[in-house]
Structure formats: C-alpha cells, structure tokens
Coordinates of C-alpha atoms and ligand atoms in Angstrom, one line a residue:
X1 CA -13.8 -137.4 37.5
X2 CA -17.5 -136.6 37.7
X3 CA -18.9 -133.3 36.4
X4 CA -22.3 -132.3 37.8
X5 CA -24.6 -129.5 37.0
X6 CA -26.6 -127.6 39.6
X7 CA -29.3 -125.5 38.0
X8 CA -31.1 -122.6 39.7
X9 CA -33.7 -124.2 41.9
X10 CA -35.6 -123.8 45.1
X11 CA -36.9 -122.7 47.4
X12 CA -35.3 -125.0 49.9
X13 CA -37.9 -126.5 52.3
X14 CA -38.1 -129.1 55.0
X15 CA -35.8 -130.5 57.6
X16 CA -32.7 -132.5 57.5
X17 CA -30.1 -134.0 59.9
X18 CA -26.6 -133.4 58.5
X19 CA -24.0 -136.1 58.8
X20 CA -21.9 -136.6 61.8
X21 CA -19.1 -134.2 62.8
X22 CA -15.8 -135.0 61.0
X23 CA -13.5 -133.4 63.6
X24 CA -15.2 -135.2 66.5
X25 CA -15.3 -138.5 64.6
X26 CA -11.5 -138.4 63.9
X27 CA -10.9 -137.8 67.6
X28 CA -13.4 -140.4 68.7
X29 CA -11.6 -143.2 66.7
X30 CA -8.2 -142.1 67.9
X31 CA -9.1 -141.7 71.5
X32 CA -11.0 -145.0 71.5
X33 CA -7.9 -146.7 70.1
X34 CA -5.8 -145.1 72.8
X35 CA -8.3 -146.3 75.4
X36 CA -8.6 -149.5 77.5
X37 CA -11.1 -152.1 76.4
X38 CA -14.1 -151.5 74.1
X39 CA -15.3 -148.0 73.3
X40 CA -18.7 -147.7 71.6
X41 CA -19.1 -144.7 69.2
X42 CA -22.6 -143.7 68.3
X43 CA -23.1 -142.0 64.9
X44 CA -19.5 -142.1 63.6
X45 CA -19.2 -140.3 60.3
X46 CA -19.1 -142.6 57.3
X47 CA -17.0 -140.6 54.8
X48 CA -13.6 -141.0 53.1
X49 CA -11.7 -139.0 55.7
X50 CA -13.0 -140.8 58.8
X51 CA -12.7 -144.2 57.1
X52 CA -9.0 -143.3 56.8
X53 CA -8.9 -142.9 60.6
X54 CA -10.5 -146.3 61.1
X55 CA -7.9 -147.8 58.8
X56 CA -5.2 -146.0 60.7
X57 CA -6.2 -147.3 64.1
X58 CA -6.6 -150.8 62.7
X59 CA -3.1 -150.5 61.2
X60 CA -1.7 -150.0 64.7
X61 CA -3.6 -152.9 66.2
X62 CA -7.0 -151.6 67.3
X63 CA -10.1 -153.7 66.3
X64 CA -13.1 -151.9 64.7
X65 CA -16.5 -153.6 64.8
X66 CA -19.8 -152.3 63.4
X67 CA -21.4 -152.7 60.1
X68 CA -23.0 -149.3 59.2
X69 CA -21.0 -146.3 60.5
X70 CA -22.9 -143.1 59.9
X71 CA -26.4 -144.4 59.9
X72 CA -28.5 -142.8 62.5
X73 CA -28.4 -144.9 65.6
X74 CA -25.5 -146.9 64.2
X75 CA -22.7 -147.9 66.6
X76 CA -19.1 -148.7 66.0
X77 CA -17.1 -150.5 68.7
X78 CA -13.4 -149.9 68.9
X79 CA -11.2 -152.3 70.9
X80 CA -8.4 -150.0 72.1
X81 CA -4.7 -151.0 72.3
X82 CA -4.1 -148.6 75.3
X83 CA -1.9 -145.5 75.5
X84 CA 1.3 -147.4 74.8
X85 CA 0.1 -150.3 72.8
X86 CA 0.3 -149.1 69.1
X87 CA 2.0 -151.5 66.9
X88 CA 4.4 -150.4 64.1
X89 CA 2.8 -149.6 60.8
X90 CA 2.7 -147.7 57.5
X91 CA -0.4 -145.5 57.8
X92 CA -2.3 -144.2 54.8
X93 CA -4.1 -141.0 55.9
X94 CA -5.7 -140.5 52.5
X95 CA -6.9 -136.9 52.3
X96 CA -7.3 -136.4 56.1
X97 CA -5.2 -133.5 57.4
X98 CA -6.6 -133.9 60.9
X99 CA -5.5 -137.5 61.0
X100 CA -2.0 -136.5 59.7
X101 CA -1.6 -133.9 62.5
X102 CA -3.2 -135.7 65.4
X103 CA -2.1 -139.2 65.3
X104 CA 1.7 -138.5 65.5
X105 CA 1.0 -136.9 68.9
X106 CA -0.1 -140.3 70.2
X107 CA 2.6 -142.3 68.4
X108 CA 5.7 -140.1 69.2
X109 CA 5.9 -141.1 72.9
X110 CA 5.8 -144.9 72.4
X111 CA 9.5 -146.0 72.7
X112 CA 10.9 -148.8 70.6
X113 CA 8.3 -148.6 67.7
X114 CA 8.2 -146.7 64.4
X115 CA 5.6 -145.5 62.0
X116 CA 5.3 -143.8 58.6
X117 CA 2.3 -141.6 57.7
X118 CA 1.6 -140.7 54.1
X119 CA -1.4 -139.9 52.0
X120 CA -2.8 -138.5 48.6
X121 CA -1.4 -135.7 46.5
X122 CA -3.1 -133.1 48.5
X123 CA -1.8 -134.5 51.8
X124 CA 1.7 -134.4 50.3
X125 CA 1.4 -130.6 50.1
X126 CA 0.2 -130.1 53.7
X127 CA 2.8 -129.0 56.2
X128 CA 3.8 -131.2 59.1
X129 CA 6.6 -129.0 60.4
X130 CA 3.9 -127.3 62.5
X131 CA 3.6 -130.5 64.6
X132 CA 7.2 -131.7 64.2
X133 CA 8.5 -128.5 65.9
X134 CA 6.7 -128.9 69.3
X135 CA 7.0 -132.7 69.2
X136 CA 10.8 -132.4 68.8
X137 CA 10.9 -130.0 71.7
X138 CA 9.2 -132.7 73.7
X139 CA 12.0 -135.1 72.7
X140 CA 10.3 -136.8 69.7
X141 CA 12.3 -138.3 66.8
X142 CA 10.6 -137.4 63.5
X143 CA 11.7 -137.1 59.9
X144 CA 9.7 -135.4 57.1
X145 CA 10.3 -134.8 53.4
X146 CA 12.2 -131.5 53.0
X147 CA 11.8 -131.4 56.8
X148 CA 8.2 -130.2 56.4
X149 CA 6.0 -132.4 54.2
X150 CA 4.7 -136.0 54.3
X151 CA 5.7 -138.8 54.3
X152 CA 6.3 -138.4 58.0
X153 CA 8.4 -140.9 59.9
X154 CA 8.1 -141.3 63.6
X155 CA 10.4 -143.2 65.9
X156 CA 8.9 -143.5 69.4
X157 CA 11.0 -141.8 72.1
X158 CA 10.7 -140.8 75.7
X159 CA 8.9 -137.4 75.9
X160 CA 8.8 -134.6 78.5
X161 CA 6.2 -131.9 78.9
X162 CA 6.7 -128.5 77.5
X163 CA 5.0 -125.1 77.5
X164 CA 4.3 -124.3 73.8
X165 CA 3.0 -121.1 72.3
X166 CA 1.1 -121.9 69.1
X167 CA 2.5 -119.7 66.2
X168 CA -0.9 -120.0 64.5
X169 CA -4.3 -120.7 66.1
X170 CA -4.6 -124.4 65.0
X171 CA -6.8 -127.0 66.8
X172 CA -4.8 -129.7 65.0
X173 CA -1.5 -128.6 66.4
X174 CA -3.0 -128.0 69.8
X175 CA -4.5 -131.5 69.8
X176 CA -1.3 -133.1 68.7
X177 CA 0.7 -131.6 71.5
X178 CA -2.0 -132.5 74.1
X179 CA -2.1 -136.1 72.9
X180 CA 1.7 -136.3 73.2
X181 CA 1.4 -134.7 76.6
X182 CA -0.5 -137.8 77.8
X183 CA 2.6 -139.9 77.3
X184 CA 5.1 -137.3 78.4
X185 CA 6.8 -136.8 81.8
X186 CA 5.4 -133.7 83.7
X187 CA 2.8 -131.3 82.6
X188 CA 2.3 -130.1 79.0
X189 CA 0.9 -126.6 78.4
X190 CA -0.3 -125.1 75.1
X191 CA -0.9 -121.4 74.8
X192 CA -3.3 -120.5 72.0
X193 CA -3.4 -116.9 70.9
X194 CA -7.1 -117.1 70.2
X195 CA -9.5 -120.0 70.9
X196 CA -9.8 -122.8 68.4
X197 CA -12.1 -125.9 68.4
X198 CA -11.8 -127.7 71.7
X199 CA -13.2 -131.2 71.0
X200 CA -10.0 -132.9 72.0
X201 CA -10.0 -131.3 75.4
X202 CA -13.6 -132.2 76.0
X203 CA -13.2 -135.8 74.9
X204 CA -9.9 -136.3 76.9
X205 CA -11.5 -134.9 80.0
X206 CA -14.5 -137.3 79.5
X207 CA -12.0 -140.2 79.2
X208 CA -10.4 -139.3 82.6
X209 CA -7.4 -137.3 81.5
X210 CA -6.3 -134.3 83.6
X211 CA -7.1 -131.4 81.2
X212 CA -7.2 -127.8 82.3
X213 CA -7.9 -124.4 80.7
X214 CA -7.0 -121.0 82.1
X215 CA -6.9 -117.5 80.6
X216 CA -3.4 -116.6 79.4
X217 CA -2.0 -114.0 81.8
X218 CA 0.9 -111.6 81.7
X219 CA 2.2 -108.9 79.5
X220 CA 1.1 -109.0 75.9
X221 CA -1.5 -111.7 76.4
X222 CA -4.4 -111.1 74.0
X223 CA -8.0 -111.1 75.0
X224 CA -9.3 -114.6 74.5
X225 CA -5.8 -116.2 74.7
X226 CA -5.8 -119.3 76.8
X227 CA -3.5 -122.0 78.1
X228 CA -4.6 -125.6 77.8
X229 CA -2.8 -128.1 80.0
X230 CA -2.7 -131.8 80.2
X231 CA -0.9 -134.1 82.7
X232 CA 0.6 -137.6 82.0
X233 CA -2.1 -140.3 81.9
X234 CA -1.8 -144.0 83.0
X235 CA -4.9 -145.0 81.0
X236 CA -7.9 -143.5 79.1
X237 CA -11.4 -144.8 79.6
X238 CA -13.6 -142.9 77.1
X239 CA -16.9 -144.7 77.9
X240 CA -19.5 -144.3 75.1
X241 CA -18.8 -141.5 72.6
X242 CA -21.7 -139.8 70.8
X243 CA -21.0 -137.7 67.7
X244 CA -23.3 -134.7 66.9
X245 CA -24.1 -133.5 63.4
X246 CA -21.4 -131.5 61.7
X247 CA -22.0 -127.7 61.6
X248 CA -19.4 -127.5 58.8
X249 CA -21.6 -129.8 56.7
X250 CA -24.8 -128.1 57.8
X251 CA -23.2 -124.8 56.7
X252 CA -23.8 -125.5 53.0
X253 CA -27.6 -125.7 53.6
X254 CA -27.4 -122.7 56.0
X255 CA -26.1 -120.6 53.2
X256 CA -28.2 -122.2 50.5
X257 CA -31.4 -121.4 52.5
X258 CA -30.3 -117.8 53.0
X259 CA -29.5 -117.2 49.4
X260 CA -32.4 -118.9 47.6
X261 CA -35.6 -116.8 48.0
X262 CA -38.5 -118.3 49.8
X263 CA -36.5 -121.0 51.6
X264 CA -37.3 -122.2 55.1
X265 CA -35.2 -125.1 56.4
X266 CA -34.6 -126.8 59.8
X267 CA -31.2 -128.5 60.3
X268 CA -31.6 -130.9 63.2
X269 CA -29.4 -131.7 66.1
X270 CA -26.3 -129.9 64.9
X271 CA -23.2 -129.5 67.1
X272 CA -23.1 -125.8 68.2
X273 CA -19.9 -125.9 70.2
X274 CA -19.0 -122.1 70.5
X275 CA -15.6 -122.8 69.0
X276 CA -17.4 -123.8 65.8
X277 CA -20.2 -121.4 65.3
X278 CA -18.4 -118.4 63.8
X279 CA -20.3 -118.7 60.6
X280 CA -23.6 -118.1 62.4
X281 CA -22.3 -115.0 64.0
X282 CA -20.9 -113.7 60.8
X283 CA -24.2 -114.4 58.8
X284 CA -26.3 -112.8 61.6
X285 CA -24.1 -109.7 61.2
X286 CA -24.8 -109.8 57.5
X287 CA -28.6 -109.7 58.2
X288 CA -29.5 -113.4 58.5
X289 CA -32.2 -114.4 61.0
X290 CA -31.1 -117.8 62.3
X291 CA -33.2 -119.4 65.0
X292 CA -31.1 -121.6 67.3
X293 CA -33.2 -124.0 69.3
X294 CA -31.0 -125.7 71.9
X295 CA -31.5 -129.5 72.2
X296 CA -29.2 -130.2 75.1
X297 CA -25.9 -132.0 74.8
X298 CA -24.6 -134.9 72.8
X299 CA -21.4 -136.5 74.0
X300 CA -20.3 -133.4 76.0
X301 CA -21.0 -131.1 73.0
X302 CA -24.0 -128.7 72.9
X303 CA -26.4 -129.4 70.0
X304 CA -29.3 -127.4 68.6
X305 CA -31.8 -127.3 65.7
X306 CA -31.1 -124.4 63.3
X307 CA -34.0 -122.7 61.4
X308 CA -33.0 -120.7 58.4
X309 CA -35.0 -118.5 56.1
X310 CA -33.8 -116.5 53.1
X311 CA -32.7 -113.0 53.8
X312 CA -31.3 -109.9 52.2
X313 CA -27.6 -109.7 53.2
X314 CA -25.2 -106.8 53.7
X315 CA -21.4 -106.8 53.6
X316 CA -19.2 -107.4 56.6
X317 CA -15.6 -107.6 57.8
X318 CA -14.2 -110.9 59.1
X319 CA -10.9 -111.2 60.9
X320 CA -9.0 -111.7 64.1
X321 CA -10.4 -114.1 66.7
X322 CA -13.4 -114.9 64.5
X323 CA -11.3 -116.7 61.9
X324 CA -10.5 -120.0 63.7
X325 CA -14.2 -120.2 64.7
X326 CA -15.3 -120.2 61.1
X327 CA -12.1 -121.4 59.3
X328 CA -13.7 -124.1 57.2
X329 CA -16.8 -122.0 56.5
X330 CA -14.9 -118.9 55.1
X331 CA -15.5 -120.1 51.5
X332 CA -19.2 -119.9 52.2
X333 CA -18.9 -116.5 53.7
X334 CA -17.2 -115.4 50.4
X335 CA -20.1 -116.9 48.5
X336 CA -22.7 -115.2 50.7
X337 CA -20.8 -111.9 50.2
X338 CA -21.3 -112.1 46.4
X339 CA -25.1 -111.8 47.1
X340 CA -24.7 -109.1 49.7
X341 CA -24.8 -105.4 49.3
X342 CA -21.4 -103.7 49.7
X343 CA -17.8 -104.9 50.0
X344 CA -16.9 -107.8 52.3
X345 CA -13.3 -108.2 53.5
X346 CA -11.9 -111.4 55.0
X347 CA -8.4 -111.0 56.6
X348 CA -6.1 -112.8 59.0
X349 CA -7.0 -116.1 57.2
X350 CA -3.7 -117.0 55.5
X351 CA -4.3 -120.5 57.0
X352 CA -6.8 -121.0 54.2
X353 CA -3.8 -121.5 51.9
X354 CA -2.9 -124.6 53.8
X355 CA -6.2 -126.5 53.6
X356 CA -7.2 -129.4 51.2
X357 CA -6.5 -126.8 48.5
X358 CA -5.2 -123.2 48.7
X359 CA -8.6 -121.9 49.4
X360 CA -7.8 -118.3 48.9
X361 CA -6.9 -119.2 45.3
X362 CA -9.5 -121.9 44.7
X363 CA -12.4 -119.9 46.2
X364 CA -11.5 -116.6 44.4
X365 CA -11.0 -118.5 41.1
X366 CA -14.3 -120.3 41.4
X367 CA -16.3 -117.2 42.3
X368 CA -14.7 -115.2 39.5
X369 CA -15.6 -117.9 37.0
X370 CA -19.2 -117.5 38.1
X371 CA -19.2 -113.7 37.5
X372 CA -18.2 -112.4 41.0
X373 CA -16.0 -109.5 41.7
X374 CA -13.5 -110.9 44.1
X375 CA -9.8 -110.2 44.7
X376 CA -7.5 -112.5 46.6
X377 CA -5.1 -110.9 49.2
X378 CA -2.2 -112.6 51.0
X379 CA -4.4 -113.4 54.0
X380 CA -7.9 -113.4 52.7
X381 CA -10.1 -111.8 50.0
X382 CA -12.2 -108.8 49.2
X383 CA -15.6 -109.5 47.7
X384 CA -17.7 -106.7 46.0
X385 CA -21.3 -107.8 46.5
X386 CA -23.4 -107.5 43.4
X387 CA -26.6 -109.0 44.7
X388 CA -26.2 -112.2 42.7
X389 CA -24.1 -114.6 40.7
X390 CA -24.3 -115.3 37.0
X391 CA -23.1 -118.9 37.0
X392 CA -20.7 -120.9 34.8
X393 CA -18.2 -123.8 35.3
X394 CA -15.7 -124.5 38.1
X395 CA -13.3 -127.2 39.3
X396 CA -13.3 -128.5 42.8
X397 CA -9.5 -129.0 42.6
X398 CA -10.2 -132.2 44.6
X399 CA -11.4 -130.1 47.6
X400 CA -14.6 -131.3 49.1
X401 CA -15.7 -127.9 50.4
X402 CA -15.1 -126.3 47.0
X403 CA -17.2 -129.0 45.3
X404 CA -20.2 -128.4 47.7
X405 CA -19.7 -124.6 47.5
X406 CA -20.2 -124.9 43.7
X407 CA -23.4 -126.8 44.1
X408 CA -24.9 -124.2 46.5
X409 CA -23.7 -121.4 44.1
X410 CA -25.5 -123.2 41.3
X411 CA -28.9 -123.2 43.1
X412 CA -28.6 -119.6 43.9
X413 CA -27.2 -118.4 40.5
X414 CA -29.0 -117.0 37.5
X415 CA -27.7 -119.6 35.0
X416 CA -26.5 -122.6 37.0
X417 CA -23.1 -124.0 37.8
X418 CA -21.2 -127.0 36.5
X419 CA -18.8 -128.6 39.0
X420 CA -15.9 -130.7 37.7
X421 CA -14.7 -133.1 40.4
X422 CA -17.9 -133.3 42.4
X423 CA -16.8 -136.7 43.8
X424 CA -14.5 -134.8 46.2
X425 CA -17.6 -134.1 48.4
X426 CA -17.3 -137.8 49.6
X427 CA -14.3 -136.8 51.8
X428 CA -16.7 -135.3 54.4
X429 CA -20.2 -135.8 53.0
X430 CA -21.0 -138.7 50.6
X431 CA -24.8 -138.1 50.8
X432 CA -24.5 -134.3 50.0
X433 CA -26.2 -134.3 46.6
X434 CA -29.1 -136.5 47.7
X435 CA -29.6 -134.3 50.9
X436 CA -29.6 -131.1 48.8
X437 CA -32.1 -132.6 46.4
X438 CA -34.4 -133.6 49.3
X439 CA -34.6 -130.0 50.4
X440 CA -35.1 -128.6 46.9
X441 CA -38.0 -131.0 46.5
Ligands
S3P1 C1 -9.6 -129.3 62.4 C2 -9.0 -128.0 62.6 C3 -8.9 -127.0 61.5 C4 -9.9 -127.3 60.4 C5 -9.9 -128.7 59.9 C6 -10.2 -129.6 61.1 C7 -9.6 -130.2 63.5 O1 -7.6 -127.1 61.0 O2 -9.6 -126.4 59.3 O3 -10.8 -128.9 58.9 O4 -10.4 -131.2 63.4 O5 -8.9 -130.0 64.4 P1 -6.4 -126.3 61.8 O6 -6.4 -126.7 63.2 O7 -5.1 -126.7 61.1 O8 -6.7 -124.8 61.6

C-alpha cells in the first residue's frame, strides 16, 4: 500500500484536460461488444475499472484492438459479437460496480449460455439484488450469494419486457434493465423517480435502438420523474464512439481551485451532460464563480471548458433530486463545506453507503481525522464549516474517490494530509498525482 503526503501548496494555475469519462467508457466498451462489426472508440479511459470492462468483453468473445487507450487522440477498436453472440465465461469485474450492474442486463437474455461475475473484496460487498429483481421479473435466471451479493451467476433465458419503477434513482439499474430490454419481447419501460445519468440512453439511441423518454404522468408522479422505454433490437450499430473528459475526475480540481487561495484553473473539454453537473450547481450556490464555456458536443454529449477561481464559500443544503446529479461528488461537497461559513446538510444520500466504500462513514471519518466538525446521519452528513482544515492522516479504504479527496484536502489544509492507500486512485484516474502537481507548478 502506498502512503503519500500532500502538503499545503498552491495556488493552482494553468489548464488541464482531465481523463476520459469512466461511466461513458464502460458503456462504450459494452455497447461496442453488443454491436455488429468494428466500433472505433476515441479517447477510451485507461484506468483499472475500464480495463476490467475490456477484459470482460474479451472474455465473452469480443476482440479489442488498440495500443494506447486513454492517450489523447488514441483509438480502440472493438470487434463486436452482436446482441446474442456472447460466449460463456467467468468474468472478473475487478472493482467496477458499473460493469457488475450493466453487463448482466446484456447477458441475461441470451438463451443456452451461462456466466459468472465476480470481483475484488469491495465488489463482494456491493448489492446485486437491485438488478436481480427487475431481471427476474423479465424472466431471467440469476443466482447470487445470499441472494444479494457477488458472485453472480447468470443463465441466459427468454425475456419479456416489463414496466419497472426504480426503488432508488440508480443509473446502473436503469441501464441494466434497458440493455435487457433490447433482447426482450415487447417494450421495456423504466420509471425513474428523479433523473439520473442518461449516457446509456444516448448511446443506445445513437446505435439505432428505439429509446424514448417521457415525463411520468398520473397521480403521485414527482416533478422530474420520467419513463425511459426501449424496444427489442435486431442489431446495434454504434458507429464511432467519442468519450469526453470526466466531470467526476475534473471535480477534484474544481474543488481544489476553489479552496486554495489565488487559484485560477481551466479544465478543458469536460463532459457537462446536465445529469452529471450537480456539483457545479451546488458550488455556485455556495458562492463559487464557475465559468462554463460551451465547446459543442462530443459523441452526443455536451462538453465545455470550466474556469475556476478561488472563492469564499457559504454553507448549503443538498438533497432530493440534486443527489443523483452529484452522487459521486458528494464527498467533495462535504470537503468544501468544511471551508464554508455555516452548517451544510447533505440528505437523501443513503446510496453513498453502497459505493466503493460506505462513503458516509469513510468521508466523515476522514474529515474528522483532519480536524473537521462533521456528523454522519443515516442518509448523509452535517458539516459545521470552520473556514479551514487542520490536516492529519487518513486511509483511502481502497476507495479511489476518498484517496483523491485526501490529496485535495492536503493542499488546502494548514498542516498537510497523509493518505494511506493512495494507489486506489488508479481505479478511475492513474495520472491524478502528476496532473495535480502540474497545476500546483
Ligand atoms: C454510475 C452510476 C452511479 C455512480 C457510479 C457510476 C454509472 O451509480 O455512483 O459511480 O456509470 O451508471 P448508481 O447508478 O448505482 O447510483
């Protein structure tokens, strides 16, 4: 395990292009594997999680070509096996929850074959009952440990479309059901209580699938609730897929620039799909001035340059429909809240307990170890802003986002932060330390 120290430093200056989007890269590899012929993918993320997805699609028979995934301008080429052509396999998903939840949607409808998905210690604690329930309703044959944890065994079966109301706003569960819907008889409809990231819908539509979205109607439908539908597909033809930079990786520099006095940073060509930009809205409410310079579209996803300057922050309340739009960035909201004036409350975010670590516990433990006044709650946390952080030592608990949070906290702290388990950052962002150093100068 590698322990790294991040001393107070800064200001952050200059410009940087963050790495490719992890969510979109997972989907690109899977949908290319489901497609006909060769799909080129430009700018695929080169990180541990998305390597697991390449390994997974290879395990079921897709061929992956391309030497340098992740490098700007690099291109992967995936030779798809087609919607019904996945061969039987034991699939190692590593640490990748998105792969664990999305891929079974594709596999479940392929009759006569079987697969097992398993991964690392963290993956073995991540629930799969949330996908097993709707897939079984569609006719799937699945077995999980204690009926809710990996390893997950899938035996391909004949599926039929269903109307499914998501019990939690989860893009992973929504995506899984939509992928299964491509191989099911009749239409599949997913009602989401509040919008979550819609990369799957965008990419499937671009590949020729019949995907629709309408506002949820009827008694009790919440504002923002929507129904996403997909029809059975004979084939997918994704064409070229282009991956924008990941706003969830950019987020670490967004917050670092806000907190370290005198900073002025431009993050280039970042994906700003409105289902992913909750952090920017929250930080603006806290007093940040963020310039968003639109740069058109990349692969059906809007992109923009983001300019950040340090700012004095005030406390805020985060909850409801905003939570899925910022789910992976809520640890950074908590960090920013330590530096703000007043008490910040994060609620409706019990899902944080089901991420790579229990992020309500790991974030509050880390921030407390650095001198913050923060209390966990069942579905979030309360942070008493004190205008700064002392510093100290934390553990990443093997969670990439906690490791990178510690590094940002160190730069902005009074005494620096030591992060045990910094290597976890490679799950989504292998070049993180070098990129951070390039902005600190
Ligand atoms: C993801 C969806 C979110 C997010 C995860 C990636 C995706 O999970 O936390 O990092 O790519 O669909 P849930 O859909 O389970 O909330």
